[in-house]
């Protein structure tokens, strides 16, 4: 089955508190304007350093959300739009949202079609379209910089102790793009780095970055026991162990947290999914047992300009794949990219305009 529609796109202003990224930059709007019309919400790019005038010069037209809804076929954003924003069932929404819950009370056929960019992670065949991994890497980098701010130190990540200087000891739990980038950033800043992951073949990835591998165990209780002693010697810990379709495992329970050195900073990058730390509070920083636990889900916004550039580049590549040079959006259920983007519970369907 194929769906053919003439594309009119709406670029949304982010509604998640603190989110400063934008899904498309003016440069990519200019390149896409050859095959699609784009309307944008005023102020959508300000947080990433892009003024409304830049979008107008690039060929986009400013519009209020209510007007945009009635005259657009697809809507793009970085994150899931607020629940108060209602879209027609014929709309196509494109954003990062593997954890986005379906609209309550609506059967699949009455929901907008959600093309989840996160599902393209690791997929080959579309240049630069693995947006999720790019954003994760930026998040891992930002996590270490935020921890440095919490410590009150700057480059290099060294702590002065009277007559000698000792490097911060840092551990990353996870081997995804965010965790590996956190290790790389911390090491460049002078930290002694350590890594751990449940994933197969993770030891080589971690050691390639100059970090010491902490080992692994498939049994959670034993795993906590094995990690307890080495983690108690760290000053910075990042966690991002997420199992698709499941609640993240609790790698740091209260007992382990109480044994960490006073002043330790824990950045729980799995906070949006529930967290790897027993006491994590989503989008909050808490102080407990003399340590700080950061549960921020908007760390990439600390690098909003660069993060938006990478997001926009990947999204443009994806849109150029889905939309032909005549401005026709082709959603073919037999296309592996389209199949990956869509939820099996809400598959590609014919859109009548």
Short mmCIF file of C-alpha atoms in Angstrom, two decimals:
data_model
loop_
_atom_site.label_atom_id
_atom_site.label_comp_id
_atom_site.label_asym_id
_atom_site.label_seq_id
_atom_site.Cartn_x
_atom_site.Cartn_y
_atom_site.Cartn_z
CA UNK A 1 0.00 0.00 0.00
CA UNK A 2 1.25 3.52 -0.78
CA UNK A 3 0.07 6.93 0.42
CA UNK A 4 0.57 9.98 -1.83
CA UNK A 5 0.06 13.50 -0.50
CA UNK A 6 1.24 16.94 -1.55
CA UNK A 7 3.28 18.09 1.39
CA UNK A 8 2.50 21.09 3.54
CA UNK A 9 4.64 21.00 6.68
CA UNK A 10 4.30 22.69 10.05
CA UNK A 11 7.42 23.36 12.15
CA UNK A 12 6.31 23.38 15.79
CA UNK A 13 7.59 25.33 18.76
CA UNK A 14 8.71 22.93 21.49
CA UNK A 15 6.29 22.64 24.44
CA UNK A 16 8.37 20.51 26.84
CA UNK A 17 9.55 22.71 29.74
CA UNK A 18 13.13 23.84 29.21
CA UNK A 19 13.47 22.38 25.71
CA UNK A 20 15.42 24.84 23.54
CA UNK A 21 16.16 22.74 20.46
CA UNK A 22 14.34 23.15 17.15
CA UNK A 23 13.59 20.40 14.65
CA UNK A 24 14.64 22.34 11.52
CA UNK A 25 17.14 25.17 11.16
CA UNK A 26 16.71 27.94 8.55
CA UNK A 27 19.46 26.40 6.38
CA UNK A 28 17.58 23.11 6.10
CA UNK A 29 14.24 24.87 5.66
CA UNK A 30 15.78 26.61 2.65
CA UNK A 31 16.91 23.30 1.16
CA UNK A 32 13.55 21.63 1.78
CA UNK A 33 11.51 24.53 0.39
CA UNK A 34 12.16 23.24 -3.12
CA UNK A 35 9.90 20.25 -2.53
CA UNK A 36 7.52 21.29 0.27
CA UNK A 37 5.88 24.36 1.78
CA UNK A 38 6.76 25.07 5.39
CA UNK A 39 4.93 27.12 8.00
CA UNK A 40 6.48 27.73 11.40
CA UNK A 41 5.39 28.89 14.82
CA UNK A 42 6.97 32.17 15.81
CA UNK A 43 9.81 31.75 18.27
CA UNK A 44 10.39 28.09 17.46
CA UNK A 45 14.11 28.56 16.85
CA UNK A 46 14.99 31.31 19.32
CA UNK A 47 16.36 28.93 21.95
CA UNK A 48 18.78 27.50 19.39
CA UNK A 49 19.83 30.92 18.10
CA UNK A 50 17.55 31.24 15.05
CA UNK A 51 15.33 34.30 14.69
CA UNK A 52 11.95 34.27 12.96
CA UNK A 53 13.30 36.50 10.18
CA UNK A 54 15.84 33.82 9.26
CA UNK A 55 13.03 31.33 8.64
CA UNK A 56 11.12 33.85 6.54
CA UNK A 57 14.21 34.56 4.42
CA UNK A 58 14.63 30.78 4.03
CA UNK A 59 11.14 30.56 2.49
CA UNK A 60 8.96 29.59 5.44
CA UNK A 61 5.82 31.40 6.51
CA UNK A 62 4.94 32.24 10.14
CA UNK A 63 1.60 30.92 11.39
CA UNK A 64 -0.39 30.42 14.58
CA UNK A 65 -0.79 26.82 15.70
CA UNK A 66 -4.56 26.83 15.12
CA UNK A 67 -4.10 28.00 11.53
CA UNK A 68 -1.27 25.55 10.97
CA UNK A 69 -3.37 22.57 12.10
CA UNK A 70 -6.02 23.27 9.50
CA UNK A 71 -3.57 23.74 6.63
CA UNK A 72 -0.69 21.30 7.19
CA UNK A 73 -0.24 17.63 6.42
CA UNK A 74 2.85 16.84 8.47
CA UNK A 75 4.16 18.37 11.69
CA UNK A 76 7.77 18.17 12.88
CA UNK A 77 9.21 18.75 16.33
CA UNK A 78 12.06 17.49 18.50
CA UNK A 79 9.84 16.08 21.23
CA UNK A 80 6.25 14.95 21.56
CA UNK A 81 3.88 17.96 21.42
CA UNK A 82 1.92 18.74 24.58
CA UNK A 83 -1.27 16.71 25.11
CA UNK A 84 -3.27 19.93 24.84
CA UNK A 85 -2.30 20.17 21.18
CA UNK A 86 -4.89 18.35 19.10
CA UNK A 87 -4.08 17.17 15.58
CA UNK A 88 -6.45 15.74 12.96
CA UNK A 89 -6.42 11.98 12.42
CA UNK A 90 -5.05 12.55 8.90
CA UNK A 91 -1.94 14.32 10.18
CA UNK A 92 1.57 12.84 10.21
CA UNK A 93 3.66 13.72 13.28
CA UNK A 94 7.44 13.33 13.16
CA UNK A 95 9.41 13.56 16.42
CA UNK A 96 11.65 11.62 18.81
CA UNK A 97 9.19 9.65 20.88
CA UNK A 98 9.70 5.96 21.56
CA UNK A 99 8.29 6.55 25.04
CA UNK A 100 5.34 8.63 23.80
CA UNK A 101 2.04 7.14 24.95
CA UNK A 102 -0.85 7.02 22.43
CA UNK A 103 -3.66 9.51 22.72
CA UNK A 104 -5.96 8.22 25.46
CA UNK A 105 -9.35 7.01 24.38
CA UNK A 106 -8.64 7.07 20.64
CA UNK A 107 -8.45 3.86 18.57
CA UNK A 108 -5.48 3.53 16.24
CA UNK A 109 -7.43 4.60 13.16
CA UNK A 110 -8.38 7.91 14.76
CA UNK A 111 -4.90 8.92 15.90
CA UNK A 112 -2.43 10.99 13.88
CA UNK A 113 0.25 8.83 12.31
CA UNK A 114 3.42 9.06 14.40
CA UNK A 115 6.71 8.50 12.61
CA UNK A 116 9.13 7.95 15.49
CA UNK A 117 12.64 9.04 14.56
CA UNK A 118 14.09 7.09 17.49
CA UNK A 119 13.19 3.82 15.77
CA UNK A 120 15.78 4.53 13.06
CA UNK A 121 18.63 4.14 15.54
CA UNK A 122 21.30 1.97 13.96
CA UNK A 123 19.50 1.69 10.61
CA UNK A 124 21.63 1.95 7.49
CA UNK A 125 20.60 3.43 4.14
CA UNK A 126 19.63 7.03 4.99
CA UNK A 127 22.55 9.40 5.29
CA UNK A 128 22.62 11.10 8.68
CA UNK A 129 19.12 9.95 9.66
CA UNK A 130 20.19 8.23 12.89
CA UNK A 131 19.14 11.36 14.76
CA UNK A 132 18.60 9.52 18.03
CA UNK A 133 22.25 8.44 18.32
CA UNK A 134 23.49 11.92 17.46
CA UNK A 135 21.32 13.50 20.12
CA UNK A 136 22.35 10.83 22.63
CA UNK A 137 26.02 11.63 22.03
CA UNK A 138 25.37 15.32 22.63
CA UNK A 139 23.46 14.41 25.80
CA UNK A 140 26.39 12.36 27.10
CA UNK A 141 28.77 15.25 26.44
CA UNK A 142 26.42 17.71 28.15
CA UNK A 143 26.04 15.37 31.14
CA UNK A 144 29.74 15.53 31.93
CA UNK A 145 29.85 19.31 31.50
CA UNK A 146 26.85 19.65 33.84
CA UNK A 147 28.59 17.46 36.40
CA UNK A 148 31.66 19.69 36.13
CA UNK A 149 29.44 22.69 36.85
CA UNK A 150 28.02 20.88 39.85
CA UNK A 151 31.55 20.23 41.09
CA UNK A 152 32.41 23.89 40.54
CA UNK A 153 35.48 22.97 38.48
CA UNK A 154 36.46 23.54 34.87
CA UNK A 155 38.88 22.13 32.32
CA UNK A 156 40.73 19.98 33.10
CA UNK A 157 38.59 17.84 35.46
CA UNK A 158 41.12 17.87 38.24
CA UNK A 159 40.58 18.41 41.97
CA UNK A 160 43.24 20.40 43.82
CA UNK A 161 44.26 18.90 47.16
CA UNK A 162 46.93 21.07 48.84
CA UNK A 163 50.24 20.28 47.14
CA UNK A 164 49.07 17.84 44.49
CA UNK A 165 46.39 17.48 41.88
CA UNK A 166 44.30 14.35 41.51
CA UNK A 167 41.92 13.60 38.65
CA UNK A 168 38.23 12.97 39.13
CA UNK A 169 37.28 9.29 38.96
CA UNK A 170 34.34 8.78 36.64
CA UNK A 171 32.20 5.76 35.74
CA UNK A 172 29.67 5.39 32.92
CA UNK A 173 27.11 2.61 33.30
CA UNK A 174 26.00 1.77 29.77
CA UNK A 175 27.55 1.41 26.31
CA UNK A 176 25.07 3.40 24.23
CA UNK A 177 26.05 6.57 22.35
CA UNK A 178 25.39 8.79 25.38
CA UNK A 179 27.48 6.69 27.76
CA UNK A 180 30.39 6.30 25.34
CA UNK A 181 30.42 10.04 24.65
CA UNK A 182 30.32 10.72 28.39
CA UNK A 183 33.44 8.56 28.78
CA UNK A 184 35.18 10.30 25.89
CA UNK A 185 34.36 13.78 27.19
CA UNK A 186 35.37 13.00 30.77
CA UNK A 187 38.67 11.53 29.62
CA UNK A 188 39.43 14.57 27.47
CA UNK A 189 38.80 16.72 30.54
CA UNK A 190 41.35 14.75 32.55
CA UNK A 191 39.20 12.22 34.43
CA UNK A 192 40.15 8.63 35.17
CA UNK A 193 37.34 6.77 33.42
CA UNK A 194 35.62 3.45 34.06
CA UNK A 195 32.82 1.75 32.16
CA UNK A 196 30.23 -0.94 32.63
CA UNK A 197 27.49 -2.37 30.43
CA UNK A 198 25.07 -5.28 30.22
CA UNK A 199 25.42 -5.33 26.42
CA UNK A 200 27.46 -7.97 24.64
CA UNK A 201 30.76 -6.84 23.12
CA UNK A 202 30.68 -3.69 25.25
CA UNK A 203 34.08 -4.22 26.85
CA UNK A 204 35.95 -3.50 23.62
CA UNK A 205 33.96 -0.28 23.02
CA UNK A 206 34.66 0.95 26.53
CA UNK A 207 38.35 0.05 26.59
CA UNK A 208 38.87 1.60 23.14
CA UNK A 209 38.07 4.93 24.78
CA UNK A 210 40.79 4.42 27.36
CA UNK A 211 38.41 3.48 30.18
CA UNK A 212 38.79 0.58 32.59
CA UNK A 213 36.06 -2.04 32.20
CA UNK A 214 34.26 -2.81 35.46
CA UNK A 215 32.96 -6.23 34.40
CA UNK A 216 29.41 -7.46 34.01
CA UNK A 217 26.88 -9.87 35.48
CA UNK A 218 23.46 -10.93 34.18
CA UNK A 219 21.98 -11.24 37.68
CA UNK A 220 20.90 -7.86 39.05
CA UNK A 221 21.48 -8.47 42.78
CA UNK A 222 24.97 -9.84 42.10
CA UNK A 223 25.61 -6.98 39.71
CA UNK A 224 24.88 -4.38 42.38
CA UNK A 225 27.18 -6.22 44.77
CA UNK A 226 30.01 -6.25 42.20
CA UNK A 227 29.58 -2.56 41.40
CA UNK A 228 29.17 -1.35 44.97
CA UNK A 229 32.88 -1.15 45.88
CA UNK A 230 34.26 0.41 42.66
CA UNK A 231 31.42 2.93 42.46
CA UNK A 232 32.02 4.03 46.05
CA UNK A 233 35.39 5.37 44.85
CA UNK A 234 33.95 7.51 42.04
CA UNK A 235 33.18 11.23 42.08
CA UNK A 236 31.08 11.21 38.88
CA UNK A 237 28.71 8.48 37.68
CA UNK A 238 26.50 8.52 34.60
CA UNK A 239 23.88 5.83 34.05
CA UNK A 240 21.97 4.93 30.91
CA UNK A 241 21.07 1.25 30.83
CA UNK A 242 17.70 0.94 29.10
CA UNK A 243 16.05 -2.27 27.88
CA UNK A 244 13.50 -1.60 25.10
CA UNK A 245 9.94 -2.21 26.26
CA UNK A 246 10.94 -2.59 29.91
CA UNK A 247 11.43 -0.39 32.94
CA UNK A 248 15.15 0.42 33.28
CA UNK A 249 16.93 -1.78 35.84
CA UNK A 250 17.81 -0.15 39.16
CA UNK A 251 21.60 -0.28 39.16
CA UNK A 252 22.02 2.03 42.16
CA UNK A 253 19.69 1.20 45.02
CA UNK A 254 19.46 3.25 48.22
CA UNK A 255 22.05 1.14 50.01
CA UNK A 256 24.59 1.69 47.21
CA UNK A 257 23.81 5.41 47.10
CA UNK A 258 24.44 5.72 50.82
CA UNK A 259 27.92 4.24 50.30
CA UNK A 260 29.00 6.72 47.63
CA UNK A 261 31.60 9.32 48.58
CA UNK A 262 30.12 12.63 49.80
CA UNK A 263 30.12 15.13 46.96
CA UNK A 264 29.61 12.50 44.25
CA UNK A 265 27.46 13.59 41.30
CA UNK A 266 25.19 11.01 39.63
CA UNK A 267 23.68 11.91 36.25
CA UNK A 268 20.83 9.49 35.49
CA UNK A 269 20.40 9.64 31.72
CA UNK A 270 17.64 7.02 31.93
CA UNK A 271 15.48 9.37 34.02
CA UNK A 272 12.85 9.86 31.32
CA UNK A 273 12.14 6.12 31.25
CA UNK A 274 12.16 5.67 35.02
CA UNK A 275 15.85 5.85 35.85
CA UNK A 276 18.68 3.51 36.83
CA UNK A 277 18.95 5.14 40.24
CA UNK A 278 16.40 4.31 42.95
CA UNK A 279 15.99 7.93 44.06
CA UNK A 280 16.04 9.71 40.69
CA UNK A 281 13.34 12.32 40.18
CA UNK A 282 12.64 13.20 36.57
CA UNK A 283 13.77 16.71 35.66
CA UNK A 284 14.97 17.43 39.19
CA UNK A 285 18.33 17.53 40.96
CA UNK A 286 18.20 16.21 44.49
CA UNK A 287 20.70 16.09 47.35
CA UNK A 288 20.71 12.93 49.47
CA UNK A 289 23.40 11.14 51.51
CA UNK A 290 25.68 14.06 50.63
CA UNK A 291 25.51 13.30 46.89
CA UNK A 292 23.67 14.98 44.02
CA UNK A 293 21.44 13.02 41.64
CA UNK A 294 20.59 14.77 38.36
CA UNK A 295 17.46 13.52 36.59
CA UNK A 296 17.37 16.09 33.78
CA UNK A 297 15.80 15.03 30.46
CA UNK A 298 16.83 18.20 28.62
CA UNK A 299 20.62 18.05 28.83
CA UNK A 300 20.90 18.28 25.04
CA UNK A 301 19.29 21.71 25.33
CA UNK A 302 22.46 22.89 27.07
CA UNK A 303 24.02 22.51 23.63
CA UNK A 304 20.88 23.69 21.80
CA UNK A 305 22.53 25.27 18.75
CA UNK A 306 24.76 22.30 17.94
CA UNK A 307 22.12 19.73 18.88
CA UNK A 308 19.57 21.45 16.65
CA UNK A 309 22.00 21.54 13.74
CA UNK A 310 22.52 17.78 13.94
CA UNK A 311 18.82 17.09 14.50
CA UNK A 312 17.84 19.27 11.54
CA UNK A 313 20.44 17.72 9.25
CA UNK A 314 19.16 14.23 10.00
CA UNK A 315 15.52 15.25 9.70
CA UNK A 316 16.17 16.93 6.35
CA UNK A 317 17.79 13.74 5.07
CA UNK A 318 14.78 11.74 6.24
CA UNK A 319 12.28 14.13 4.66
CA UNK A 320 14.20 14.09 1.39
CA UNK A 321 13.96 10.30 1.48
CA UNK A 322 10.21 10.32 2.10
CA UNK A 323 9.28 13.25 -0.16
CA UNK A 324 10.15 13.18 -3.86
CA UNK A 325 11.31 16.11 -5.96
CA UNK A 326 7.71 16.81 -7.00
CA UNK A 327 6.67 17.40 -3.39
CA UNK A 328 4.85 14.10 -2.95
CA UNK A 329 5.11 12.23 0.33
CA UNK A 330 5.38 8.50 -0.27
CA UNK A 331 4.65 6.22 2.66
CA UNK A 332 4.95 2.65 1.47
CA UNK A 333 4.29 -0.02 4.09
CA UNK A 334 6.73 -2.27 2.20
CA UNK A 335 9.57 0.21 2.67
CA UNK A 336 11.75 -0.97 5.59
CA UNK A 337 12.41 2.63 6.64
CA UNK A 338 8.70 3.47 6.79
CA UNK A 339 8.01 0.18 8.57
CA UNK A 340 10.66 1.00 11.16
CA UNK A 341 9.28 4.49 11.72
CA UNK A 342 5.72 3.39 12.47
CA UNK A 343 4.08 1.73 15.45
CA UNK A 344 2.64 -1.70 14.66
CA UNK A 345 -0.44 -0.71 16.65
CA UNK A 346 -0.94 2.34 14.41
CA UNK A 347 0.39 1.31 10.97
CA UNK A 348 0.63 3.32 7.76
CA UNK A 349 -2.79 3.96 6.29
CA UNK A 350 -4.22 5.94 3.38
CA UNK A 351 -4.62 9.63 4.20
CA UNK A 352 -7.51 11.38 2.50
CA UNK A 353 -7.06 15.13 2.06
#
